[in-house]
Amino acid sequence: MSDDVILRMENMVKTFPGVVANAGINLEVRRGEIHCLLGENGAGKTVLMSTLYGLYHADAGSIIYKGQPVQIRSPKDAIRQRIGMVHQHFMLVPTLTVAENLILGQYRYWQRLSQMERAKAEIRRLGEEFGLRIDPDAVVGRLSVGEQQRVEILKALYHGIDLLILDEPTAVLTPQETSQLLGFLRELADKGLTIIFITHKLEEVMQVSDRVTVLRDGKDVATLNTAETSPRELARLMVGRDVLMEMPERQGEPGEVVLAVQDLCVENERGLRVVDGVSFEVREREIVGIAGVAGNGQSELALALAGLMPIHSGEVRLNGQVLREWTPRQVSQLGLAHVPEDRHGMAIILPFSVSNNFVIHSFGDEPFSRHGFLNFSRIREYAQRLVREYDVRLVSVDDPISSLSGGNQQKVVVARELNREPRLLLVNQPTRGIDIGATEFVRQRILAQRDRGSAVLLISTELEEIFHLSDRILVMYEGKIVGEVPPDRSLLDKIGLMMAGHRAEA
Amino acid sequence: MSDSRSDILALAEERKALSVEAPASGLRRRWQVLLWSTLGPIAAILAAFVVSGLMLLVAGFDPLFAFATLLRGAFGDLRVISEVLLQATPLMLIGVGLAVAFRSNIWNIGAEGQFYAGAVLSTIAGIYLGMLPAVVLVPLVLVLGFVGGALWGVLAGWFKVRFGASEIVTTIMLNYVAIIGTGYLVTGPMIEQAGTYPQTAKVAEAARLYRFLPPTRLHIGFLLALVFAVIVYVLLFKTSTGYAIRAAGHNQTAARYAGIDVERTVLLAMGISGGAAGLAGAIQVSGLTFRLYQQISPGYGFTGIAVALLAGNHPLGVILSALLFGALRSGSEVMQISAKIPSVLVFVVQGLVILSVVSYGVYQMKLFGRLRVAKEG
């Protein structure tokens, strides 16, 4: 068996001041397999792989690569050992072409011209071989996110590697791009490349990997053959307890119409019509999911409803009231609570304390302010109550919210918005970038809010989430609603086609 | 946005997320903040003295003697100290005002013009309303000074809100309007009776600030500046208005989302910071010069920027940094006279001190940004 093993990491320990990120992890990866590294945020996946790639130095432990103990002190060492890594955030120069990015920093300037031709030829060859066509002369900045990621992988392959590490590669991709990527990785593995795939998504593990190692709290809890495990078992190993995979049924029938949108059009700053004649209704006790590939007008639809983007034409009624010039304050007075898509950019103020972030809408109202003066003890009490209720993990509500993990930040946002007892809850990408425990929690709270009688409009690019939560699904494509479907998993293919622009047949 | 960020940042975020569990981090962070925010500026000032000492040496002066006279000029006796406090007064007011603007992410470079605007309005009142009793006239003069500066500031704020004009450009342009406008007034319509110098008549006795430490010139304007700093501190950190200003400064999008009227906070911040500069102008006229003339401000509005930045835009910190700049100004005047250092070199010394503390401030923001935010409410 040991011939098979390309990489063995033994008893890896890495601590940061006050934190043990890796507490003695063992990992064994076989040649030519796709090996998933599964774990919640903060389980130590990225730290472990960054150690392998030479970005961190382990406090203890040994790395045996291709049968030899190795010391990897920098990414340069890693590349020399034929190890490549594709990071979550791309390392490409957007103004250069694909080929230029590939040879960047590699050769003396008199070699570049000849290398450029070689690079172009290599890109074409790889394109032929794996069916991933990329124009070597295309400017990287003009490529889609999925294409840019392919360039990153190409860059690694171009250096000549035997082991490829991918850090949450699907976090930025559409469902279509994801399935393309997974197919492509499978082909690479079949040709003999070893792939380590960091993820916290169970479906991806089941879909793509040969084996999976689950990390929890800086330790490896299990290594399993994917064929012999189930999402439920993986979820339990990852979280350390049973996870509710199926959501409860809705209690009661939808009630009155809360939100009625008629022929809504929204134009962006460049005058492009990004929401184009959209009509739909959301009733009490109902979750309407809007599915679609990112960038098809869902974000602008949400912003327009929340009063953060001007409505160009059409009519929006919230609680029966028609408003043309919405301000966020007016909208929220009519009972809208909004969990925005852009957590850091919009939902929270990073340098502010956790407790101040809890009162972002209501800091000026009683009891948080009296006669214009903030009442800190009231604000703190309120924050502490919600922190307990929503199980936000933190040291103190007086710490800046930037010190919380993404999942806990999102819990703060969700707690704040749900606690406003909204008539309409607008949630956009509520679980993006947060771990499975927090995801489950957030989703249950959204369902509970529906059962308390709120109307919920859910926007998500994750089909799995849409199916999980929605009572009705609308599909958006290029600013239009191209069809409505019930949340029936047998219709997955149909929705996939609609998301790609095929109209639903009547 | 996310794809341009390096993975190192992502790693740092992961580290940060992990470090939440560390119980000691809060206390340690507090200590680090305290250490760096006190030792840092001191080290920066010392470094500036070393460099400028070398320059004095090269130019053929005795740097130790020069610095000794500088210190004597700043802290030598009561009179000298009172002069330092007088120098610090306008800087303190302007610095406190700018701290508000900078905290709301507005780059008000127009404190100089706002200072002149306030000085003009209060001088008019001080001269032409001389028949009023002091209890009425003194507050009136101060209020008009504040109003003059505030209007000048709000004008730039309005340009920004209404037309999206960069406040950096408009406030600088308004500086010229105010300074040249003052020049016109003191050489034309408001020139004193004798008409020999380009200056106005003296303001009425009843418009002058009480000097509480004779024979020094120290007046209650200094105490007003201290009170003003405390008031602004309370406003920024203890009131809902301050919450809105700081929220809009940190993250305008989030502020809009939260229902904060961001346009209003821009106007408000410009009003407060302009008003503070205008008040400084009024106090300068009614407490010290008793009249308006062309060069009434030797660049207080610009030095005020450094004062605010050095203080990390904290109103109470501004008190200390204004005193430092006041001491520097006073001391270097004495250095120029007693140690016979040419004024050009004196400016070099001053400039180096300011440069090093300001660049320290920027460096600190970059390096300890995360530590500093720990202080934020």
mmCIF file of N, CA and C in Angstrom, chain A residues 265-367:
data_model
loop_
_atom_site.group_PDB
_atom_site.id
_atom_site.type_symbol
_atom_site.label_atom_id
_atom_site.label_comp_id
_atom_site.label_asym_id
_atom_site.label_seq_id
_atom_site.Cartn_x
_atom_site.Cartn_y
_atom_site.Cartn_z
ATOM 1 N N CYS A 265 -38.945 47.385 -12.937
ATOM 2 C CA CYS A 265 -37.702 47.536 -13.693
ATOM 3 C C CYS A 265 -36.705 48.326 -12.868
ATOM 4 N N VAL A 266 -35.457 47.887 -12.869
ATOM 5 C CA VAL A 266 -34.385 48.574 -12.153
ATOM 6 C C VAL A 266 -33.215 48.732 -13.105
ATOM 7 N N GLU A 267 -32.647 49.935 -13.113
ATOM 8 C CA GLU A 267 -31.461 50.159 -13.947
ATOM 9 C C GLU A 267 -30.266 50.402 -13.066
ATOM 10 N N ASN A 268 -29.109 49.891 -13.493
ATOM 11 C CA ASN A 268 -27.892 50.117 -12.700
ATOM 12 C C ASN A 268 -27.274 51.464 -13.074
ATOM 13 N N GLU A 269 -26.108 51.769 -12.474
ATOM 14 C CA GLU A 269 -25.505 53.098 -12.670
ATOM 15 C C GLU A 269 -25.192 53.357 -14.136
ATOM 16 N N ARG A 270 -24.933 52.287 -14.889
ATOM 17 C CA ARG A 270 -24.584 52.480 -16.287
ATOM 18 C C ARG A 270 -25.819 52.524 -17.178
ATOM 19 N N GLY A 271 -27.001 52.537 -16.555
ATOM 20 C CA GLY A 271 -28.232 52.645 -17.338
ATOM 21 C C GLY A 271 -28.695 51.326 -17.940
ATOM 22 N N LEU A 272 -28.065 50.222 -17.568
ATOM 23 C CA LEU A 272 -28.506 48.934 -18.074
ATOM 24 C C LEU A 272 -29.686 48.451 -17.252
ATOM 25 N N ARG A 273 -30.671 47.879 -17.948
ATOM 26 C CA ARG A 273 -31.856 47.393 -17.261
ATOM 27 C C ARG A 273 -31.544 46.018 -16.676
ATOM 28 N N VAL A 274 -31.235 45.987 -15.366
ATOM 29 C CA VAL A 274 -30.783 44.735 -14.761
ATOM 30 C C VAL A 274 -31.949 43.935 -14.185
ATOM 31 N N VAL A 275 -33.039 44.637 -13.840
ATOM 32 C CA VAL A 275 -34.281 43.937 -13.497
ATOM 33 C C VAL A 275 -35.309 44.409 -14.514
ATOM 34 N N ASP A 276 -35.924 43.462 -15.223
ATOM 35 C CA ASP A 276 -36.644 43.819 -16.438
ATOM 36 C C ASP A 276 -38.076 43.269 -16.394
ATOM 37 N N GLY A 277 -38.961 44.072 -15.833
ATOM 38 C CA GLY A 277 -40.365 43.703 -15.858
ATOM 39 C C GLY A 277 -40.702 42.478 -15.025
ATOM 40 N N VAL A 278 -40.333 42.547 -13.757
ATOM 41 C CA VAL A 278 -40.535 41.399 -12.877
ATOM 42 C C VAL A 278 -41.846 41.557 -12.103
ATOM 43 N N SER A 279 -42.651 40.502 -12.067
ATOM 44 C CA SER A 279 -43.895 40.514 -11.287
ATOM 45 C C SER A 279 -43.985 39.248 -10.448
ATOM 46 N N PHE A 280 -44.316 39.405 -9.179
ATOM 47 C CA PHE A 280 -44.586 38.241 -8.341
ATOM 48 C C PHE A 280 -45.208 38.708 -7.032
ATOM 49 N N GLU A 281 -45.686 37.739 -6.252
ATOM 50 C CA GLU A 281 -46.275 38.051 -4.948
ATOM 51 C C GLU A 281 -45.648 37.160 -3.895
ATOM 52 N N VAL A 282 -45.585 37.673 -2.686
ATOM 53 C CA VAL A 282 -45.185 36.833 -1.560
ATOM 54 C C VAL A 282 -46.245 37.003 -0.474
ATOM 55 N N ARG A 283 -46.743 35.863 0.018
ATOM 56 C CA ARG A 283 -47.814 35.900 1.004
ATOM 57 C C ARG A 283 -47.285 35.605 2.400
ATOM 58 N N GLU A 284 -48.164 35.872 3.364
ATOM 59 C CA GLU A 284 -47.865 35.468 4.736
ATOM 60 C C GLU A 284 -47.615 33.967 4.778
ATOM 61 N N ARG A 285 -46.765 33.539 5.682
ATOM 62 C CA ARG A 285 -46.520 32.110 5.868
ATOM 63 C C ARG A 285 -46.105 31.408 4.575
ATOM 64 N N GLU A 286 -45.183 32.058 3.857
ATOM 65 C CA GLU A 286 -44.745 31.470 2.597
ATOM 66 C C GLU A 286 -43.304 31.909 2.335
ATOM 67 N N ILE A 287 -42.494 30.958 1.872
ATOM 68 C CA ILE A 287 -41.140 31.313 1.448
ATOM 69 C C ILE A 287 -41.068 31.185 -0.060
ATOM 70 N N VAL A 288 -40.799 32.311 -0.714
ATOM 71 C CA VAL A 288 -40.605 32.280 -2.154
ATOM 72 C C VAL A 288 -39.113 32.365 -2.409
ATOM 73 N N GLY A 289 -38.592 31.371 -3.106
ATOM 74 C CA GLY A 289 -37.160 31.346 -3.399
ATOM 75 C C GLY A 289 -36.904 31.857 -4.795
ATOM 76 N N ILE A 290 -35.875 32.694 -4.929
ATOM 77 C CA ILE A 290 -35.494 33.144 -6.260
ATOM 78 C C ILE A 290 -34.168 32.492 -6.602
ATOM 79 N N ALA A 291 -34.205 31.586 -7.578
ATOM 80 C CA ALA A 291 -33.001 30.886 -7.992
ATOM 81 C C ALA A 291 -32.430 31.578 -9.208
ATOM 82 N N GLY A 292 -31.168 31.358 -9.438
ATOM 83 C CA GLY A 292 -30.548 31.949 -10.615
ATOM 84 C C GLY A 292 -29.052 31.997 -10.442
ATOM 85 N N VAL A 293 -28.363 32.024 -11.565
ATOM 86 C CA VAL A 293 -26.924 32.183 -11.522
ATOM 87 C C VAL A 293 -26.636 33.615 -11.080
ATOM 88 N N ALA A 294 -25.596 33.794 -10.259
ATOM 89 C CA ALA A 294 -25.270 35.128 -9.753
ATOM 90 C C ALA A 294 -25.148 36.115 -10.904
ATOM 91 N N GLY A 295 -25.634 37.326 -10.672
ATOM 92 C CA GLY A 295 -25.492 38.359 -11.686
ATOM 93 C C GLY A 295 -26.636 38.411 -12.679
ATOM 94 N N ASN A 296 -27.764 37.807 -12.362
ATOM 95 C CA ASN A 296 -28.913 37.871 -13.266
ATOM 96 C C ASN A 296 -30.001 38.794 -12.734
ATOM 97 N N GLY A 297 -29.619 39.726 -11.894
ATOM 98 C CA GLY A 297 -30.557 40.747 -11.441
ATOM 99 C C GLY A 297 -31.113 40.523 -10.054
ATOM 100 N N GLN A 298 -30.752 39.393 -9.422
ATOM 101 C CA GLN A 298 -31.309 39.127 -8.095
ATOM 102 C C GLN A 298 -30.842 40.163 -7.075
ATOM 103 N N SER A 299 -29.534 40.510 -7.142
ATOM 104 C CA SER A 299 -29.001 41.469 -6.168
ATOM 105 C C SER A 299 -29.730 42.794 -6.287
ATOM 106 N N GLU A 300 -29.914 43.248 -7.529
ATOM 107 C CA GLU A 300 -30.544 44.544 -7.740
ATOM 108 C C GLU A 300 -32.015 44.504 -7.334
ATOM 109 N N LEU A 301 -32.665 43.381 -7.576
ATOM 110 C CA LEU A 301 -34.054 43.230 -7.138
ATOM 111 C C LEU A 301 -34.138 43.416 -5.617
ATOM 112 N N ALA A 302 -33.230 42.756 -4.909
ATOM 113 C CA ALA A 302 -33.238 42.855 -3.451
ATOM 114 C C ALA A 302 -32.977 44.288 -3.003
ATOM 115 N N LEU A 303 -31.985 44.928 -3.622
ATOM 116 C CA LEU A 303 -31.645 46.298 -3.223
ATOM 117 C C LEU A 303 -32.798 47.249 -3.499
ATOM 118 N N ALA A 304 -33.471 47.049 -4.621
ATOM 119 C CA ALA A 304 -34.596 47.927 -4.949
ATOM 120 C C ALA A 304 -35.725 47.755 -3.936
ATOM 121 N N LEU A 305 -36.012 46.509 -3.575
ATOM 122 C CA LEU A 305 -37.075 46.279 -2.596
ATOM 123 C C LEU A 305 -36.719 46.876 -1.246
ATOM 124 N N ALA A 306 -35.435 46.893 -0.927
ATOM 125 C CA ALA A 306 -35.007 47.391 0.380
ATOM 126 C C ALA A 306 -34.821 48.908 0.389
ATOM 127 N N GLY A 307 -35.091 49.537 -0.748
ATOM 128 C CA GLY A 307 -34.977 50.990 -0.798
ATOM 129 C C GLY A 307 -33.559 51.482 -0.988
ATOM 130 N N LEU A 308 -32.665 50.595 -1.420
ATOM 131 C CA LEU A 308 -31.267 50.975 -1.561
ATOM 132 C C LEU A 308 -30.881 51.204 -3.015
ATOM 133 N N MET A 309 -31.837 51.008 -3.927
ATOM 134 C CA MET A 309 -31.584 51.250 -5.337
ATOM 135 C C MET A 309 -32.870 51.807 -5.913
ATOM 136 N N PRO A 310 -32.789 52.822 -6.776
ATOM 137 C CA PRO A 310 -34.027 53.430 -7.271
ATOM 138 C C PRO A 310 -34.807 52.487 -8.185
ATOM 139 N N ILE A 311 -36.140 52.582 -8.079
ATOM 140 C CA ILE A 311 -37.022 51.825 -8.963
ATOM 141 C C ILE A 311 -37.210 52.640 -10.223
ATOM 142 N N HIS A 312 -36.967 52.019 -11.357
ATOM 143 C CA HIS A 312 -37.092 52.766 -12.615
ATOM 144 C C HIS A 312 -38.553 52.846 -13.051
ATOM 145 N N SER A 313 -39.213 51.725 -13.068
ATOM 146 C CA SER A 313 -40.651 51.740 -13.355
ATOM 147 C C SER A 313 -41.282 50.509 -12.733
ATOM 148 N N GLY A 314 -42.609 50.487 -12.749
ATOM 149 C CA GLY A 314 -43.320 49.384 -12.131
ATOM 150 C C GLY A 314 -43.818 49.762 -10.754
ATOM 151 N N GLU A 315 -44.461 48.804 -10.122
ATOM 152 C CA GLU A 315 -45.087 49.105 -8.843
ATOM 153 C C GLU A 315 -44.727 48.056 -7.812
ATOM 154 N N VAL A 316 -44.423 48.533 -6.627
ATOM 155 C CA VAL A 316 -44.159 47.618 -5.528
ATOM 156 C C VAL A 316 -45.097 47.982 -4.388
ATOM 157 N N ARG A 317 -45.851 47.000 -3.933
ATOM 158 C CA ARG A 317 -46.721 47.218 -2.783
ATOM 159 C C ARG A 317 -46.222 46.386 -1.636
ATOM 160 N N LEU A 318 -46.002 47.051 -0.513
ATOM 161 C CA LEU A 318 -45.610 46.342 0.694
ATOM 162 C C LEU A 318 -46.688 46.604 1.724
ATOM 163 N N ASN A 319 -47.347 45.546 2.182
ATOM 164 C CA ASN A 319 -48.465 45.718 3.108
ATOM 165 C C ASN A 319 -49.538 46.615 2.535
ATOM 166 N N GLY A 320 -49.729 46.531 1.229
ATOM 167 C CA GLY A 320 -50.777 47.314 0.606
ATOM 168 C C GLY A 320 -50.383 48.749 0.289
ATOM 169 N N GLN A 321 -49.228 49.189 0.774
ATOM 170 C CA GLN A 321 -48.794 50.569 0.535
ATOM 171 C C GLN A 321 -47.931 50.640 -0.716
ATOM 172 N N VAL A 322 -48.237 51.603 -1.573
ATOM 173 C CA VAL A 322 -47.393 51.797 -2.748
ATOM 174 C C VAL A 322 -46.439 52.939 -2.453
ATOM 175 N N LEU A 323 -45.156 52.708 -2.703
ATOM 176 C CA LEU A 323 -44.198 53.787 -2.522
ATOM 177 C C LEU A 323 -43.309 53.865 -3.743
ATOM 178 N N ARG A 324 -43.060 55.061 -4.193
ATOM 179 C CA ARG A 324 -42.151 55.232 -5.333
ATOM 180 C C ARG A 324 -40.736 55.451 -4.833
ATOM 181 N N GLU A 325 -40.581 56.490 -4.014
ATOM 182 C CA GLU A 325 -39.249 56.815 -3.519
ATOM 183 C C GLU A 325 -39.065 56.168 -2.155
ATOM 184 N N TRP A 326 -38.565 54.944 -2.156
ATOM 185 C CA TRP A 326 -38.389 54.251 -0.894
ATOM 186 C C TRP A 326 -37.092 54.686 -0.246
ATOM 187 N N THR A 327 -37.122 54.869 1.043
ATOM 188 C CA THR A 327 -35.863 54.969 1.763
ATOM 189 C C THR A 327 -35.808 53.733 2.657
ATOM 190 N N PRO A 328 -34.590 53.304 3.013
ATOM 191 C CA PRO A 328 -34.484 52.118 3.855
ATOM 192 C C PRO A 328 -35.291 52.260 5.135
ATOM 193 N N ARG A 329 -35.368 53.484 5.654
ATOM 194 C CA ARG A 329 -36.094 53.695 6.905
ATOM 195 C C ARG A 329 -37.601 53.474 6.720
ATOM 196 N N GLN A 330 -38.132 54.041 5.624
ATOM 197 C CA GLN A 330 -39.565 53.860 5.348
ATOM 198 C C GLN A 330 -39.909 52.391 5.159
ATOM 199 N N VAL A 331 -39.059 51.715 4.379
ATOM 200 C CA VAL A 331 -39.312 50.319 4.098
ATOM 201 C C VAL A 331 -39.316 49.513 5.394
ATOM 202 N N SER A 332 -38.374 49.816 6.268
ATOM 203 C CA SER A 332 -38.316 49.012 7.484
ATOM 204 C C SER A 332 -39.477 49.370 8.412
ATOM 205 N N GLN A 333 -39.977 50.608 8.330
ATOM 206 C CA GLN A 333 -41.155 50.946 9.127
ATOM 207 C C GLN A 333 -42.390 50.190 8.647
ATOM 208 N N LEU A 334 -42.392 49.844 7.359
ATOM 209 C CA LEU A 334 -43.503 49.055 6.831
ATOM 210 C C LEU A 334 -43.332 47.569 7.113
ATOM 211 N N GLY A 335 -42.290 47.220 7.831
ATOM 212 C CA GLY A 335 -42.165 45.845 8.282
ATOM 213 C C GLY A 335 -41.226 44.973 7.485
ATOM 214 N N LEU A 336 -40.277 45.605 6.768
ATOM 215 C CA LEU A 336 -39.312 44.785 6.047
ATOM 216 C C LEU A 336 -38.027 44.649 6.854
ATOM 217 N N ALA A 337 -37.562 43.428 7.003
ATOM 218 C CA ALA A 337 -36.239 43.189 7.559
ATOM 219 C C ALA A 337 -35.403 42.564 6.451
ATOM 220 N N HIS A 338 -34.151 42.919 6.397
ATOM 221 C CA HIS A 338 -33.333 42.587 5.228
ATOM 222 C C HIS A 338 -31.998 42.021 5.693
ATOM 223 N N VAL A 339 -31.735 40.789 5.315
ATOM 224 C CA VAL A 339 -30.405 40.206 5.542
ATOM 225 C C VAL A 339 -29.671 40.331 4.217
ATOM 226 N N PRO A 340 -28.768 41.301 4.097
ATOM 227 C CA PRO A 340 -28.182 41.570 2.785
ATOM 228 C C PRO A 340 -27.157 40.507 2.394
ATOM 229 N N GLU A 341 -26.899 40.507 1.108
ATOM 230 C CA GLU A 341 -25.966 39.570 0.515
ATOM 231 C C GLU A 341 -24.538 39.870 0.966
ATOM 232 N N ASP A 342 -24.206 41.155 1.022
ATOM 233 C CA ASP A 342 -22.836 41.563 1.277
ATOM 234 C C ASP A 342 -22.663 41.839 2.772
ATOM 235 N N ARG A 343 -22.237 40.816 3.482
ATOM 236 C CA ARG A 343 -22.200 40.929 4.934
ATOM 237 C C ARG A 343 -21.259 42.034 5.391
ATOM 238 N N HIS A 344 -20.007 41.978 4.928
ATOM 239 C CA HIS A 344 -19.035 42.971 5.402
ATOM 240 C C HIS A 344 -19.297 44.348 4.838
ATOM 241 N N GLY A 345 -19.810 44.376 3.596
ATOM 242 C CA GLY A 345 -19.977 45.662 2.945
ATOM 243 C C GLY A 345 -21.233 46.393 3.391
ATOM 244 N N MET A 346 -22.256 45.658 3.814
ATOM 245 C CA MET A 346 -23.522 46.308 4.086
ATOM 246 C C MET A 346 -24.147 45.948 5.436
ATOM 247 N N ALA A 347 -24.072 44.683 5.823
ATOM 248 C CA ALA A 347 -24.866 44.255 6.967
ATOM 249 C C ALA A 347 -24.271 44.660 8.305
ATOM 250 N N ILE A 348 -22.953 44.792 8.362
ATOM 251 C CA ILE A 348 -22.346 45.117 9.652
ATOM 252 C C ILE A 348 -21.298 46.202 9.468
ATOM 253 N N ILE A 349 -20.952 46.829 10.588
ATOM 254 C CA ILE A 349 -19.874 47.812 10.586
ATOM 255 C C ILE A 349 -18.725 47.182 11.355
ATOM 256 N N LEU A 350 -17.728 46.742 10.616
ATOM 257 C CA LEU A 350 -16.685 45.883 11.189
ATOM 258 C C LEU A 350 -15.989 46.450 12.421
ATOM 259 N N PRO A 351 -15.616 47.739 12.434
ATOM 260 C CA PRO A 351 -14.897 48.206 13.624
ATOM 261 C C PRO A 351 -15.802 48.413 14.838
ATOM 262 N N PHE A 352 -17.108 48.434 14.645
ATOM 263 C CA PHE A 352 -18.016 48.631 15.771
ATOM 264 C C PHE A 352 -18.098 47.352 16.604
ATOM 265 N N SER A 353 -18.446 47.526 17.869
ATOM 266 C CA SER A 353 -18.577 46.374 18.741
ATOM 267 C C SER A 353 -19.786 45.540 18.327
ATOM 268 N N VAL A 354 -19.811 44.306 18.818
ATOM 269 C CA VAL A 354 -20.936 43.423 18.537
ATOM 270 C C VAL A 354 -22.238 44.070 19.006
ATOM 271 N N SER A 355 -22.213 44.638 20.217
ATOM 272 C CA SER A 355 -23.465 45.190 20.738
ATOM 273 C C SER A 355 -23.922 46.385 19.906
ATOM 274 N N ASN A 356 -22.988 47.229 19.443
ATOM 275 C CA ASN A 356 -23.390 48.339 18.585
ATOM 276 C C ASN A 356 -23.955 47.846 17.263
ATOM 277 N N ASN A 357 -23.440 46.719 16.781
ATOM 278 C CA ASN A 357 -23.970 46.188 15.529
ATOM 279 C C ASN A 357 -25.385 45.641 15.680
ATOM 280 N N PHE A 358 -25.745 45.289 16.892
ATOM 281 C CA PHE A 358 -27.100 44.787 17.109
ATOM 282 C C PHE A 358 -28.144 45.897 16.999
ATOM 283 N N VAL A 359 -27.742 47.139 17.206
ATOM 284 C CA VAL A 359 -28.726 48.229 17.230
ATOM 285 C C VAL A 359 -28.561 49.158 16.028
ATOM 286 N N ILE A 360 -28.009 48.611 14.954
ATOM 287 C CA ILE A 360 -27.688 49.434 13.787
ATOM 288 C C ILE A 360 -28.927 50.157 13.238
ATOM 289 N N HIS A 361 -30.101 49.553 13.349
ATOM 290 C CA HIS A 361 -31.328 50.223 12.890
ATOM 291 C C HIS A 361 -31.981 51.052 13.981
ATOM 292 N N SER A 362 -31.775 50.639 15.222
ATOM 293 C CA SER A 362 -32.621 51.160 16.293
ATOM 294 C C SER A 362 -31.846 51.948 17.345
ATOM 295 N N PHE A 363 -30.577 52.295 17.037
ATOM 296 C CA PHE A 363 -29.767 52.968 18.060
ATOM 297 C C PHE A 363 -30.362 54.302 18.488
ATOM 298 N N GLY A 364 -31.150 54.906 17.586
ATOM 299 C CA GLY A 364 -31.688 56.224 17.924
ATOM 300 C C GLY A 364 -33.037 56.173 18.628
ATOM 301 N N ASP A 365 -33.580 54.963 18.790
ATOM 302 C CA ASP A 365 -34.920 54.840 19.375
ATOM 303 C C ASP A 365 -34.836 54.399 20.831
ATOM 304 N N GLU A 366 -35.917 54.643 21.560
ATOM 305 C CA GLU A 366 -36.033 54.099 22.909
ATOM 306 C C GLU A 366 -36.024 52.574 22.815
ATOM 307 N N PRO A 367 -35.464 51.835 23.708
ATOM 308 C CA PRO A 367 -34.793 52.320 24.909
ATOM 309 C C PRO A 367 -33.288 52.479 24.724
#
